[in-house]
mmCIF file of C-alpha atoms in Angstrom:
data_model
loop_
_atom_site.group_PDB
_atom_site.id
_atom_site.type_symbol
_atom_site.label_atom_id
_atom_site.label_comp_id
_atom_site.label_asym_id
_atom_site.label_seq_id
_atom_site.Cartn_x
_atom_site.Cartn_y
_atom_site.Cartn_z
ATOM 1 C CA MET A 3 26.559 15.021 -2.336
ATOM 2 C CA ILE A 4 24.190 12.688 -3.821
ATOM 3 C CA ASN A 5 26.536 9.970 -3.908
ATOM 4 C CA TYR A 6 26.613 9.921 -0.212
ATOM 5 C CA TYR A 7 22.869 10.535 0.755
ATOM 6 C CA HIS A 8 21.129 8.298 -1.924
ATOM 7 C CA LYS A 9 22.492 5.363 0.242
ATOM 8 C CA LEU A 10 19.588 6.389 2.819
ATOM 9 C CA ILE A 11 17.191 4.937 0.531
ATOM 10 C CA TYR A 12 18.522 1.587 0.989
ATOM 11 C CA LEU A 13 17.675 1.822 4.792
ATOM 12 C CA LEU A 14 14.102 2.725 4.117
ATOM 13 C CA PRO A 15 12.429 -0.608 3.843
ATOM 14 C CA LEU A 16 13.948 -1.861 7.285
ATOM 15 C CA ALA A 17 12.928 1.530 8.759
ATOM 16 C CA LEU A 18 9.342 1.037 7.831
ATOM 17 C CA ILE A 19 8.814 -1.549 10.428
ATOM 18 C CA THR A 20 9.875 0.947 13.112
ATOM 19 C CA GLY A 21 7.034 3.320 12.468
ATOM 20 C CA PRO A 22 6.476 6.320 10.673
ATOM 21 C CA PHE A 23 9.006 8.942 12.463
ATOM 22 C CA ILE A 24 12.490 7.357 10.862
ATOM 23 C CA PRO A 25 11.203 6.467 7.335
ATOM 24 C CA ASP A 26 9.450 9.972 6.947
ATOM 25 C CA LEU A 27 12.983 11.387 8.001
ATOM 26 C CA ILE A 28 14.596 9.534 5.433
ATOM 27 C CA VAL A 29 12.103 10.931 2.753
ATOM 28 C CA VAL A 30 12.438 14.199 4.210
ATOM 29 C CA LEU A 31 16.041 14.765 4.059
ATOM 30 C CA CYS A 32 16.420 12.874 0.419
ATOM 31 C CA SER A 33 13.932 15.024 -0.749
ATOM 32 C CA ILE A 34 15.370 18.478 0.637
ATOM 33 C CA LEU A 35 18.871 17.108 -0.497
ATOM 34 C CA PHE A 36 18.039 15.915 -3.821
ATOM 35 C CA LEU A 37 15.811 19.540 -4.571
ATOM 36 C CA ILE A 38 19.074 21.343 -3.626
ATOM 37 C CA ASP A 39 21.235 18.932 -6.101
ATOM 38 C CA THR A 40 18.390 19.528 -8.591
ATOM 39 C CA PHE A 41 18.985 23.086 -8.916
ATOM 40 C CA ARG A 42 23.058 22.634 -8.292
ATOM 41 C CA LEU A 43 23.383 19.912 -10.972
ATOM 42 C CA LYS A 44 20.487 21.224 -13.461
ATOM 43 C CA LEU A 45 18.754 17.867 -13.165
ATOM 44 C CA PHE A 46 15.467 19.217 -14.412
ATOM 45 C CA GLU A 47 15.178 16.773 -17.397
ATOM 46 C CA TYR A 48 14.093 14.139 -14.580
ATOM 47 C CA TYR A 49 11.246 16.328 -13.754
ATOM 48 C CA LYS A 50 9.727 16.365 -17.311
ATOM 49 C CA ASN A 51 7.362 13.499 -17.276
ATOM 50 C CA ASN A 52 3.709 13.042 -16.794
ATOM 51 C CA PHE A 53 3.590 11.980 -13.300
ATOM 52 C CA PHE A 54 5.443 15.310 -12.103
ATOM 53 C CA LYS A 55 3.123 17.345 -14.327
ATOM 54 C CA ILE A 56 -0.372 15.760 -12.726
ATOM 55 C CA PHE A 57 1.299 15.694 -9.151
ATOM 56 C CA VAL A 58 2.028 19.700 -9.451
ATOM 57 C CA ILE A 59 -1.610 20.131 -10.767
ATOM 58 C CA PHE A 60 -2.677 18.248 -7.845
ATOM 59 C CA PHE A 61 -0.162 19.856 -5.459
ATOM 60 C CA LEU A 62 -1.720 23.262 -6.470
ATOM 61 C CA PHE A 63 -5.471 22.181 -5.985
ATOM 62 C CA LEU A 64 -4.210 20.883 -2.623
ATOM 63 C CA ASN A 65 -3.173 24.312 -1.435
ATOM 64 C CA LEU A 66 -5.958 26.099 -2.909
ATOM 65 C CA SER A 67 -8.036 23.961 -0.491
ATOM 66 C CA SER A 68 -6.101 25.079 2.161
ATOM 67 C CA ILE A 69 -6.378 29.023 1.127
ATOM 68 C CA PHE A 70 -10.060 28.483 1.328
ATOM 69 C CA SER A 71 -10.191 26.138 4.261
ATOM 70 C CA ILE A 72 -11.636 26.566 7.623
ATOM 71 C CA ASN A 73 -8.623 26.001 9.456
ATOM 72 C CA THR A 74 -5.159 27.321 8.591
ATOM 73 C CA ILE A 75 -3.566 24.179 9.981
ATOM 74 C CA SER A 76 -4.324 22.318 6.818
ATOM 75 C CA PHE A 77 -1.054 24.183 5.113
ATOM 76 C CA LYS A 78 0.801 22.015 7.477
ATOM 77 C CA TYR A 79 0.006 19.111 5.236
ATOM 78 C CA SER A 80 -0.635 20.652 1.764
ATOM 79 C CA LEU A 81 2.542 22.349 1.662
ATOM 80 C CA THR A 82 4.740 19.466 3.164
ATOM 81 C CA TYR A 83 3.057 16.950 0.470
ATOM 82 C CA PHE A 84 5.323 18.119 -1.769
ATOM 83 C CA ARG A 85 8.248 16.107 -0.370
ATOM 84 C CA TYR A 86 6.445 12.904 -1.969
ATOM 85 C CA GLY A 87 6.777 14.130 -5.334
ATOM 86 C CA ILE A 88 10.308 15.316 -5.145
ATOM 87 C CA PHE A 89 10.936 11.791 -3.519
ATOM 88 C CA VAL A 90 9.544 9.954 -6.390
ATOM 89 C CA ILE A 91 11.869 11.880 -8.685
ATOM 90 C CA PHE A 92 14.969 11.170 -6.429
ATOM 91 C CA VAL A 93 13.853 7.347 -6.332
ATOM 92 C CA TYR A 94 13.629 7.351 -10.292
ATOM 93 C CA TYR A 95 17.122 9.403 -10.318
ATOM 94 C CA VAL A 96 18.742 6.852 -8.320
ATOM 95 C CA LEU A 97 17.490 3.518 -9.954
ATOM 96 C CA LYS A 98 18.653 5.343 -13.144
ATOM 97 C CA ASN A 99 22.207 6.356 -12.378
ATOM 98 C CA TYR A 100 23.409 4.066 -9.955
ATOM 99 C CA SER A 101 23.681 0.538 -11.742
ATOM 100 C CA ASN A 102 23.646 -1.589 -8.206
ATOM 101 C CA SER A 103 20.748 0.526 -6.572
ATOM 102 C CA LYS A 104 17.944 -1.661 -7.945
ATOM 103 C CA ILE A 105 19.688 -4.651 -6.466
ATOM 104 C CA LEU A 106 20.922 -3.117 -3.073
ATOM 105 C CA LEU A 107 17.454 -1.727 -2.788
ATOM 106 C CA GLY A 108 16.043 -5.091 -3.525
ATOM 107 C CA TYR A 109 18.161 -7.034 -0.997
ATOM 108 C CA SER A 110 17.143 -4.568 1.589
ATOM 109 C CA ILE A 111 13.525 -5.252 0.892
ATOM 110 C CA ILE A 112 13.785 -8.767 0.553
ATOM 111 C CA THR A 113 15.702 -9.013 4.054
ATOM 112 C CA THR A 114 12.941 -6.995 5.375
ATOM 113 C CA PHE A 115 10.193 -9.189 4.258
ATOM 114 C CA VAL A 116 12.400 -12.472 5.366
ATOM 115 C CA ILE A 117 12.648 -11.018 9.043
ATOM 116 C CA LEU A 118 8.973 -10.137 8.882
ATOM 117 C CA LEU A 119 8.130 -13.682 7.925
ATOM 118 C CA ILE A 120 10.509 -15.565 10.383
ATOM 119 C CA ASP A 121 9.194 -13.008 13.271
ATOM 120 C CA GLY A 122 5.515 -13.473 12.412
ATOM 121 C CA TYR A 123 5.449 -17.118 12.149
ATOM 122 C CA ILE A 124 7.563 -17.298 15.241
ATOM 123 C CA GLN A 125 4.882 -14.984 17.051
ATOM 124 C CA PHE A 126 1.786 -17.202 15.580
ATOM 125 C CA ILE A 127 3.460 -20.342 16.549
ATOM 126 C CA PHE A 128 4.729 -19.518 19.921
ATOM 127 C CA GLY A 129 2.731 -16.497 20.989
ATOM 128 C CA LYS A 130 5.269 -14.136 21.338
ATOM 129 C CA ASN A 131 7.786 -12.764 18.614
ATOM 130 C CA ILE A 132 11.525 -12.554 18.933
ATOM 131 C CA PHE A 133 11.213 -9.154 21.231
ATOM 132 C CA PHE A 134 8.556 -10.928 23.182
ATOM 133 C CA PHE A 135 5.570 -8.968 21.755
ATOM 134 C CA GLU A 136 2.616 -11.061 22.400
ATOM 135 C CA LEU A 137 -0.185 -12.114 19.675
ATOM 136 C CA GLN A 138 -2.552 -9.464 20.037
ATOM 137 C CA GLU A 139 -6.314 -10.468 20.761
ATOM 138 C CA TYR A 140 -9.556 -9.166 19.725
ATOM 139 C CA ARG A 141 -11.545 -11.231 22.558
ATOM 140 C CA PRO A 142 -10.503 -14.598 23.988
ATOM 141 C CA ASN A 143 -9.440 -17.289 21.134
ATOM 142 C CA PHE A 144 -9.506 -14.491 18.648
ATOM 143 C CA SER A 145 -5.803 -13.545 18.275
ATOM 144 C CA TYR A 146 -3.784 -11.735 15.265
ATOM 145 C CA VAL A 147 -0.323 -11.439 14.188
ATOM 146 C CA THR A 148 1.480 -8.072 14.652
ATOM 147 C CA SER A 149 5.188 -9.060 14.583
ATOM 148 C CA PHE A 150 7.581 -5.715 15.265
ATOM 149 C CA PHE A 151 4.475 -3.449 14.889
ATOM 150 C CA ASN A 152 3.217 -4.775 18.618
ATOM 151 C CA ASP A 153 -0.348 -3.520 19.051
ATOM 152 C CA GLU A 154 -0.616 -1.517 15.868
ATOM 153 C CA LYS A 155 -2.367 -3.370 12.844
ATOM 154 C CA LYS A 156 0.272 -2.416 10.113
ATOM 155 C CA LEU A 157 1.800 -5.539 9.673
ATOM 156 C CA GLY A 158 -0.543 -6.778 6.818
ATOM 157 C CA SER A 159 -0.691 -3.223 5.428
ATOM 158 C CA PHE A 160 3.157 -3.379 4.966
ATOM 159 C CA LEU A 161 3.372 -6.824 3.189
ATOM 160 C CA SER A 162 0.494 -5.967 0.834
ATOM 161 C CA ARG A 163 1.677 -2.596 -0.271
ATOM 162 C CA MET A 164 5.047 -3.617 -0.493
ATOM 163 C CA LEU A 165 4.487 -6.932 -2.258
ATOM 164 C CA PRO A 166 4.624 -5.544 -5.953
ATOM 165 C CA LEU A 167 8.322 -3.968 -4.771
ATOM 166 C CA LEU A 168 9.198 -7.421 -3.358
ATOM 167 C CA LEU A 169 8.388 -9.244 -6.742
ATOM 168 C CA ILE A 170 10.075 -6.520 -8.897
ATOM 169 C CA SER A 171 13.102 -7.262 -6.737
ATOM 170 C CA PHE A 172 13.155 -10.875 -7.325
ATOM 171 C CA ILE A 173 13.089 -10.058 -11.046
ATOM 172 C CA PHE A 174 15.907 -8.077 -10.815
ATOM 173 C CA ILE A 175 18.012 -10.193 -8.778
ATOM 174 C CA ARG A 176 17.098 -13.468 -10.910
ATOM 175 C CA LYS A 177 17.876 -11.517 -14.089
ATOM 176 C CA LYS A 178 21.154 -10.263 -12.616
ATOM 177 C CA TYR A 179 22.564 -13.978 -11.872
ATOM 178 C CA GLN A 180 20.547 -15.503 -14.792
ATOM 179 C CA ASN A 181 19.314 -18.469 -12.475
ATOM 180 C CA SER A 182 16.231 -19.563 -13.111
ATOM 181 C CA ASN A 183 16.452 -22.029 -9.933
ATOM 182 C CA LEU A 184 15.478 -18.839 -7.696
ATOM 183 C CA ASN A 185 12.116 -19.012 -8.811
ATOM 184 C CA HIS A 186 11.234 -21.611 -6.406
ATOM 185 C CA PHE A 187 12.631 -19.693 -3.452
ATOM 186 C CA PHE A 188 11.031 -16.652 -4.416
ATOM 187 C CA SER A 189 8.120 -18.354 -5.058
ATOM 188 C CA MET A 190 7.961 -20.090 -1.400
ATOM 189 C CA ILE A 191 8.377 -16.331 -0.069
ATOM 190 C CA VAL A 192 5.499 -15.021 -1.772
ATOM 191 C CA PHE A 193 3.614 -18.276 -0.625
ATOM 192 C CA LEU A 194 4.473 -17.623 3.129
ATOM 193 C CA ILE A 195 3.529 -13.958 2.766
ATOM 194 C CA PHE A 196 -0.064 -14.983 1.351
ATOM 195 C CA PHE A 197 -0.688 -16.903 4.613
ATOM 196 C CA LEU A 198 0.965 -14.348 7.031
ATOM 197 C CA THR A 199 -1.228 -11.738 5.712
ATOM 198 C CA PHE A 200 -4.367 -13.933 6.514
ATOM 199 C CA LEU A 201 -2.970 -14.292 10.031
ATOM 200 C CA THR A 202 -2.854 -10.537 10.499
ATOM 201 C CA THR A 203 -6.588 -10.439 9.894
ATOM 202 C CA GLU A 204 -6.351 -7.205 8.184
ATOM 203 C CA ARG A 205 -9.326 -7.477 6.118
ATOM 204 C CA VAL A 206 -8.440 -4.627 3.525
ATOM 205 C CA SER A 207 -4.932 -6.001 3.336
ATOM 206 C CA ILE A 208 -6.172 -9.445 2.883
ATOM 207 C CA PHE A 209 -8.288 -8.213 -0.039
ATOM 208 C CA ILE A 210 -5.454 -6.452 -1.668
ATOM 209 C CA THR A 211 -3.302 -9.448 -1.265
ATOM 210 C CA ILE A 212 -5.907 -11.550 -2.917
ATOM 211 C CA ILE A 213 -6.294 -9.345 -5.857
ATOM 212 C CA PHE A 214 -2.596 -9.197 -6.401
ATOM 213 C CA PHE A 215 -2.191 -13.027 -6.020
ATOM 214 C CA ILE A 216 -4.942 -13.403 -8.721
ATOM 215 C CA GLY A 217 -3.176 -11.262 -11.185
ATOM 216 C CA MET A 218 0.373 -12.832 -10.578
ATOM 217 C CA PHE A 219 -1.177 -16.228 -10.482
ATOM 218 C CA THR A 220 -2.535 -15.723 -13.873
ATOM 219 C CA LYS A 221 -0.186 -13.713 -15.810
ATOM 220 C CA SER A 222 3.386 -14.226 -14.232
ATOM 221 C CA ASN A 223 5.723 -16.069 -16.065
ATOM 222 C CA ILE A 224 8.078 -16.473 -13.295
ATOM 223 C CA PHE A 225 6.118 -17.087 -9.894
ATOM 224 C CA LEU A 226 4.240 -19.686 -8.512
ATOM 225 C CA LYS A 227 5.105 -22.382 -10.996
ATOM 226 C CA PRO A 228 3.784 -25.186 -11.667
ATOM 227 C CA LYS A 229 0.551 -23.205 -11.196
ATOM 228 C CA ILE A 230 -1.503 -26.150 -10.687
ATOM 229 C CA ILE A 231 0.602 -27.393 -7.512
ATOM 230 C CA TYR A 232 0.820 -24.074 -6.205
ATOM 231 C CA PHE A 233 -3.015 -23.732 -6.748
ATOM 232 C CA VAL A 234 -3.718 -27.159 -4.881
ATOM 233 C CA ILE A 235 -1.175 -26.115 -2.023
ATOM 234 C CA ILE A 236 -3.059 -22.849 -1.469
ATOM 235 C CA SER A 237 -6.492 -24.014 -1.460
ATOM 236 C CA ILE A 238 -5.705 -27.015 1.019
ATOM 237 C CA GLY A 239 -3.612 -24.682 3.059
ATOM 238 C CA LEU A 240 -6.495 -22.073 3.444
ATOM 239 C CA MET A 241 -9.033 -25.035 4.317
ATOM 240 C CA VAL A 242 -6.585 -26.201 6.907
ATOM 241 C CA LEU A 243 -6.109 -22.675 8.185
ATOM 242 C CA PHE A 244 -9.892 -22.179 8.696
ATOM 243 C CA TYR A 245 -10.450 -25.365 10.141
ATOM 244 C CA TYR A 246 -8.226 -25.105 12.906
ATOM 245 C CA HIS A 247 -8.637 -21.075 13.104
ATOM 246 C CA PRO A 248 -12.314 -20.832 12.443
ATOM 247 C CA HIS A 249 -11.938 -17.028 13.974
ATOM 248 C CA LEU A 250 -10.160 -16.173 10.660
ATOM 249 C CA TYR A 251 -12.765 -17.725 8.712
ATOM 250 C CA LEU A 252 -15.605 -15.456 11.047
ATOM 251 C CA LYS A 253 -13.119 -12.511 10.276
ATOM 252 C CA MET A 254 -13.637 -13.112 6.344
ATOM 253 C CA LYS A 255 -17.668 -13.379 6.663
ATOM 254 C CA SER A 256 -17.769 -10.267 9.010
ATOM 255 C CA ILE A 257 -17.135 -8.247 5.706
ATOM 256 C CA PHE A 258 -20.824 -9.436 4.622
ATOM 257 C CA TYR A 259 -22.266 -9.258 8.074
ATOM 258 C CA SER A 260 -20.975 -5.747 8.447
ATOM 259 C CA SER A 261 -22.455 -4.566 5.419
ATOM 260 C CA GLY A 262 -25.671 -6.299 5.905
ATOM 261 C CA ILE A 263 -25.361 -8.433 2.863
ATOM 262 C CA LEU A 264 -25.489 -11.514 5.269
ATOM 263 C CA PHE A 265 -27.487 -11.849 8.396
ATOM 264 C CA PRO A 266 -25.519 -13.447 11.322
ATOM 265 C CA GLY A 267 -28.718 -14.511 13.136
ATOM 266 C CA TYR A 268 -29.946 -14.083 16.673
ATOM 267 C CA THR A 269 -28.593 -15.166 19.889
ATOM 268 C CA ASN A 270 -30.896 -17.071 22.640
ATOM 269 C CA GLN A 271 -31.292 -13.556 24.381
ATOM 270 C CA GLY A 272 -32.882 -12.132 20.988
ATOM 271 C CA THR A 273 -29.784 -9.651 20.044
ATOM 272 C CA ILE A 274 -27.774 -9.902 16.747
ATOM 273 C CA VAL A 275 -25.061 -12.535 16.840
ATOM 274 C CA GLY A 276 -21.783 -10.483 16.989
ATOM 275 C CA GLU A 277 -23.580 -7.412 17.973
ATOM 276 C CA TYR A 278 -23.648 -6.409 14.273
ATOM 277 C CA ASP A 279 -26.047 -3.714 12.938
ATOM 278 C CA LEU A 280 -29.267 -4.313 11.211
ATOM 279 C CA GLY A 281 -29.522 -2.871 7.782
ATOM 280 C CA LYS A 282 -27.721 -2.362 4.508
ATOM 281 C CA PHE A 283 -24.402 -0.484 4.646
ATOM 282 C CA ILE A 284 -21.429 0.672 2.535
ATOM 283 C CA PHE A 285 -18.974 -1.812 4.334
ATOM 284 C CA SER A 286 -20.356 -1.308 7.831
ATOM 285 C CA LYS A 287 -22.469 1.249 9.589
ATOM 286 C CA PHE A 288 -19.385 3.211 10.665
ATOM 287 C CA HIS A 289 -17.820 3.397 7.274
ATOM 288 C CA HIS A 290 -21.405 4.110 5.918
ATOM 289 C CA GLN A 291 -21.562 7.123 8.173
ATOM 290 C CA GLN A 292 -18.579 8.494 7.372
ATOM 291 C CA ILE A 293 -19.038 8.474 3.526
ATOM 292 C CA ILE A 294 -22.406 9.984 4.163
ATOM 293 C CA SER A 295 -20.727 12.691 6.414
ATOM 294 C CA SER A 296 -18.200 13.327 3.925
ATOM 295 C CA ILE A 297 -20.730 13.722 1.122
ATOM 296 C CA LYS A 298 -22.580 16.240 2.892
ATOM 297 C CA ILE A 299 -19.351 18.416 3.568
ATOM 298 C CA PHE A 300 -18.584 18.152 -0.111
ATOM 299 C CA LEU A 301 -22.019 19.477 -1.047
ATOM 300 C CA GLU A 302 -21.587 22.398 1.158
ATOM 301 C CA ASN A 303 -17.936 22.903 0.020
ATOM 302 C CA PRO A 304 -17.982 21.635 -3.307
ATOM 303 C CA LEU A 305 -14.931 23.463 -5.044
ATOM 304 C CA PHE A 306 -12.000 23.079 -2.522
ATOM 305 C CA GLY A 307 -13.407 21.131 0.270
ATOM 306 C CA ILE A 308 -12.698 22.389 3.716
ATOM 307 C CA GLY A 309 -8.985 21.842 3.638
ATOM 308 C CA ALA A 310 -6.676 18.802 4.250
ATOM 309 C CA LYS A 311 -7.091 17.253 7.609
ATOM 310 C CA ASN A 312 -9.973 19.272 8.750
ATOM 311 C CA PHE A 313 -12.722 16.143 8.652
ATOM 312 C CA LYS A 314 -12.111 15.647 12.250
ATOM 313 C CA SER A 315 -13.205 19.317 12.983
ATOM 314 C CA ILE A 316 -16.723 18.600 11.498
ATOM 315 C CA ALA A 317 -17.548 15.152 11.711
ATOM 316 C CA TYR A 318 -16.019 14.028 15.051
ATOM 317 C CA ALA A 319 -13.695 11.357 13.353
ATOM 318 C CA TRP A 320 -9.971 11.508 12.668
ATOM 319 C CA HIS A 321 -10.853 10.795 8.829
ATOM 320 C CA PRO A 322 -13.444 9.011 6.682
ATOM 321 C CA HIS A 323 -11.468 5.883 6.146
ATOM 322 C CA ASN A 324 -11.791 6.019 2.322
ATOM 323 C CA TYR A 325 -9.815 8.156 0.295
ATOM 324 C CA HIS A 326 -12.221 9.177 -2.335
ATOM 325 C CA ALA A 327 -14.500 10.151 0.440
ATOM 326 C CA GLN A 328 -11.691 12.251 2.271
ATOM 327 C CA VAL A 329 -10.655 13.942 -0.972
ATOM 328 C CA LEU A 330 -13.998 15.049 -1.868
ATOM 329 C CA ALA A 331 -14.743 16.215 1.564
ATOM 330 C CA GLU A 332 -11.341 17.932 2.192
ATOM 331 C CA LEU A 333 -9.804 18.929 -1.310
ATOM 332 C CA GLY A 334 -13.003 19.486 -3.531
ATOM 333 C CA ILE A 335 -14.055 18.327 -6.785
ATOM 334 C CA PHE A 336 -11.097 19.644 -8.739
ATOM 335 C CA SER A 337 -8.759 17.193 -6.829
ATOM 336 C CA TYR A 338 -11.109 14.532 -6.737
ATOM 337 C CA LEU A 339 -11.452 14.446 -10.749
ATOM 338 C CA ILE A 340 -7.419 14.003 -10.534
ATOM 339 C CA ILE A 341 -7.759 10.882 -8.171
ATOM 340 C CA PHE A 342 -10.373 9.555 -9.883
ATOM 341 C CA SER A 343 -9.318 10.003 -13.574
ATOM 342 C CA LEU A 344 -5.783 8.311 -12.303
ATOM 343 C CA PHE A 345 -7.835 5.210 -11.219
ATOM 344 C CA ILE A 346 -9.996 4.641 -14.245
ATOM 345 C CA TYR A 347 -6.629 5.089 -16.327
ATOM 346 C CA PHE A 348 -5.125 2.390 -14.010
ATOM 347 C CA VAL A 349 -8.063 -0.009 -14.528
ATOM 348 C CA PHE A 350 -7.888 0.633 -18.410
ATOM 349 C CA GLU A 351 -4.180 -0.039 -18.529
ATOM 350 C CA ILE A 352 -4.373 -3.068 -16.398
ATOM 351 C CA LEU A 353 -7.006 -4.741 -18.428
ATOM 352 C CA LYS A 354 -4.961 -3.840 -21.789
ATOM 353 C CA LYS A 355 -2.024 -5.884 -20.119
ATOM 354 C CA TYR A 356 -3.982 -8.601 -18.548
ATOM 355 C CA PHE A 357 -5.229 -9.625 -22.468
ATOM 356 C CA HIS A 358 -1.904 -9.870 -23.564
ATOM 357 C CA SER A 359 1.108 -11.946 -23.020
ATOM 358 C CA LEU A 360 3.401 -10.004 -20.827
ATOM 359 C CA ASP A 361 7.455 -9.904 -21.825
ATOM 360 C CA LEU A 362 9.627 -8.993 -18.507
ATOM 361 C CA LYS A 363 9.389 -5.268 -18.733
ATOM 362 C CA ASN A 364 5.729 -5.527 -18.656
ATOM 363 C CA GLU A 365 5.129 -7.969 -16.244
ATOM 364 C CA ILE A 366 7.067 -5.329 -13.865
ATOM 365 C CA LYS A 367 4.792 -2.617 -15.134
ATOM 366 C CA PHE A 368 1.630 -4.714 -14.697
ATOM 367 C CA TYR A 369 2.497 -5.381 -10.916
ATOM 368 C CA LEU A 370 2.762 -1.858 -10.541
ATOM 369 C CA LEU A 371 -0.214 -0.838 -12.108
ATOM 370 C CA ILE A 372 -2.117 -3.108 -9.908
ATOM 371 C CA ALA A 373 -0.402 -1.777 -6.938
ATOM 372 C CA PHE A 374 -1.320 2.108 -8.197
ATOM 373 C CA PHE A 375 -5.004 0.372 -8.831
ATOM 374 C CA LEU A 376 -5.292 -1.136 -5.365
ATOM 375 C CA ASN A 377 -4.050 2.129 -3.591
ATOM 376 C CA LEU A 378 -6.636 4.024 -5.139
ATOM 377 C CA ILE A 379 -10.106 1.657 -5.029
ATOM 378 C CA PRO A 380 -12.837 3.246 -3.114
ATOM 379 C CA ILE A 381 -12.404 0.619 -0.061
ATOM 380 C CA PRO A 382 -11.886 1.480 3.563
ATOM 381 C CA SER A 383 -8.498 2.981 3.924
ATOM 382 C CA ALA A 384 -6.014 4.858 5.879
ATOM 383 C CA ASP A 385 -5.550 8.772 6.418
ATOM 384 C CA PHE A 386 -4.869 10.328 2.746
ATOM 385 C CA PHE A 387 -2.244 12.062 4.470
ATOM 386 C CA ASN A 388 -0.678 9.491 6.526
ATOM 387 C CA ASN A 389 2.955 9.687 6.132
ATOM 388 C CA TRP A 390 3.662 6.021 6.518
ATOM 389 C CA VAL A 391 1.159 4.420 3.877
ATOM 390 C CA ASN A 392 2.051 7.481 1.457
ATOM 391 C CA ILE A 393 6.068 6.579 1.400
ATOM 392 C CA MET A 394 4.726 2.980 0.412
ATOM 393 C CA ILE A 395 2.440 4.398 -2.213
ATOM 394 C CA PHE A 396 5.067 6.762 -3.624
ATOM 395 C CA LEU A 397 7.796 4.593 -3.609
ATOM 396 C CA PRO A 398 6.700 2.340 -6.479
ATOM 397 C CA VAL A 399 6.295 5.266 -8.692
ATOM 398 C CA GLY A 400 10.036 5.787 -8.695
ATOM 399 C CA TYR A 401 10.063 2.279 -10.172
ATOM 400 C CA TYR A 402 7.529 2.945 -12.679
ATOM 401 C CA LEU A 403 9.131 5.981 -14.431
ATOM 402 C CA TYR A 404 12.477 4.027 -14.253
ATOM 403 C CA ILE A 405 10.866 1.095 -15.942
ATOM 404 C CA ASN A 406 8.662 2.967 -18.017
ATOM 405 C CA GLU A 407 11.756 4.825 -19.957
ATOM 406 C CA LYS A 408 13.699 1.785 -20.247
#
């Protein structure tokens, strides 16, 4: 049976650009069928790793928080969270047992990126993409690229979160064909992704991409070489981009205005330029208020929180827009200690690899560790239980288990 349904994973990258329903359906189907095959084929050895042990402990605490929650709807999110752990093991199994799987999945990932790149730049240049979705606007003369996501700001998130798997796909394909000339083609795609992410104006995605590029630029033995040439091209490209599209530069500066690090000044009418709030904030006044609310909720429910997805019942916001704040408030101290410990572990592992020379295997692990670190860094984020984002968070874990075993 698995010989047939494992092929669904090759559709996953393309499915992600359709929205959350189809990719989550693929994850659910693969997880259920693989769980059945786990008992039918006795595949229990694939679960004997640190990831699954930690995941099960976190899953138990997650459901304990639902037991003590203020609303039983938490079980809807806590019980179904198990699919991500099974999905990771499924990905690990497929990569290990189907020799062409990493190449076929790599082709799917590369194809998806190329389609988004072509469509994104068409939308930027002509004002509409191939489906006639128009550039989105904050206000007049302040537009941003969304490609197939239309009015949803998801393009930057996809590009930044799937970038590690794109690089790994390049490495697998390059190794298969033993062709170093592919390096320039791959580097050019990565170069175009960097600038397209800026055109989305998604500040968190831009931050993630910049950090990832710094790691890749300083440690990669494959991409963006010769480095001095790419450094000059990227630097000039950014200056030209900001010169002809000053709203992008202002969008970057808005991070400092929102937090109160910089002051934008006053208008002639005496109001603050850009209608920013006066004061010092964690990221912005909105994010600051959500974090403070989360801390208050945590202090009142320190052990198990108020239950998954119950923040909106108390704080009148869908979620705190910060993973650390949300886990503290909704799941409590035990679940948070797992998340925080993993974050610290990733920091140390990245530093260990950064200050040593990397062979091909460790370069792949380096990219994955950066991805894990950036997924848990305490900056503004999506909902911790967002299925679309979680698929992109957990998919690389299957790769890591596969690479770590080789």
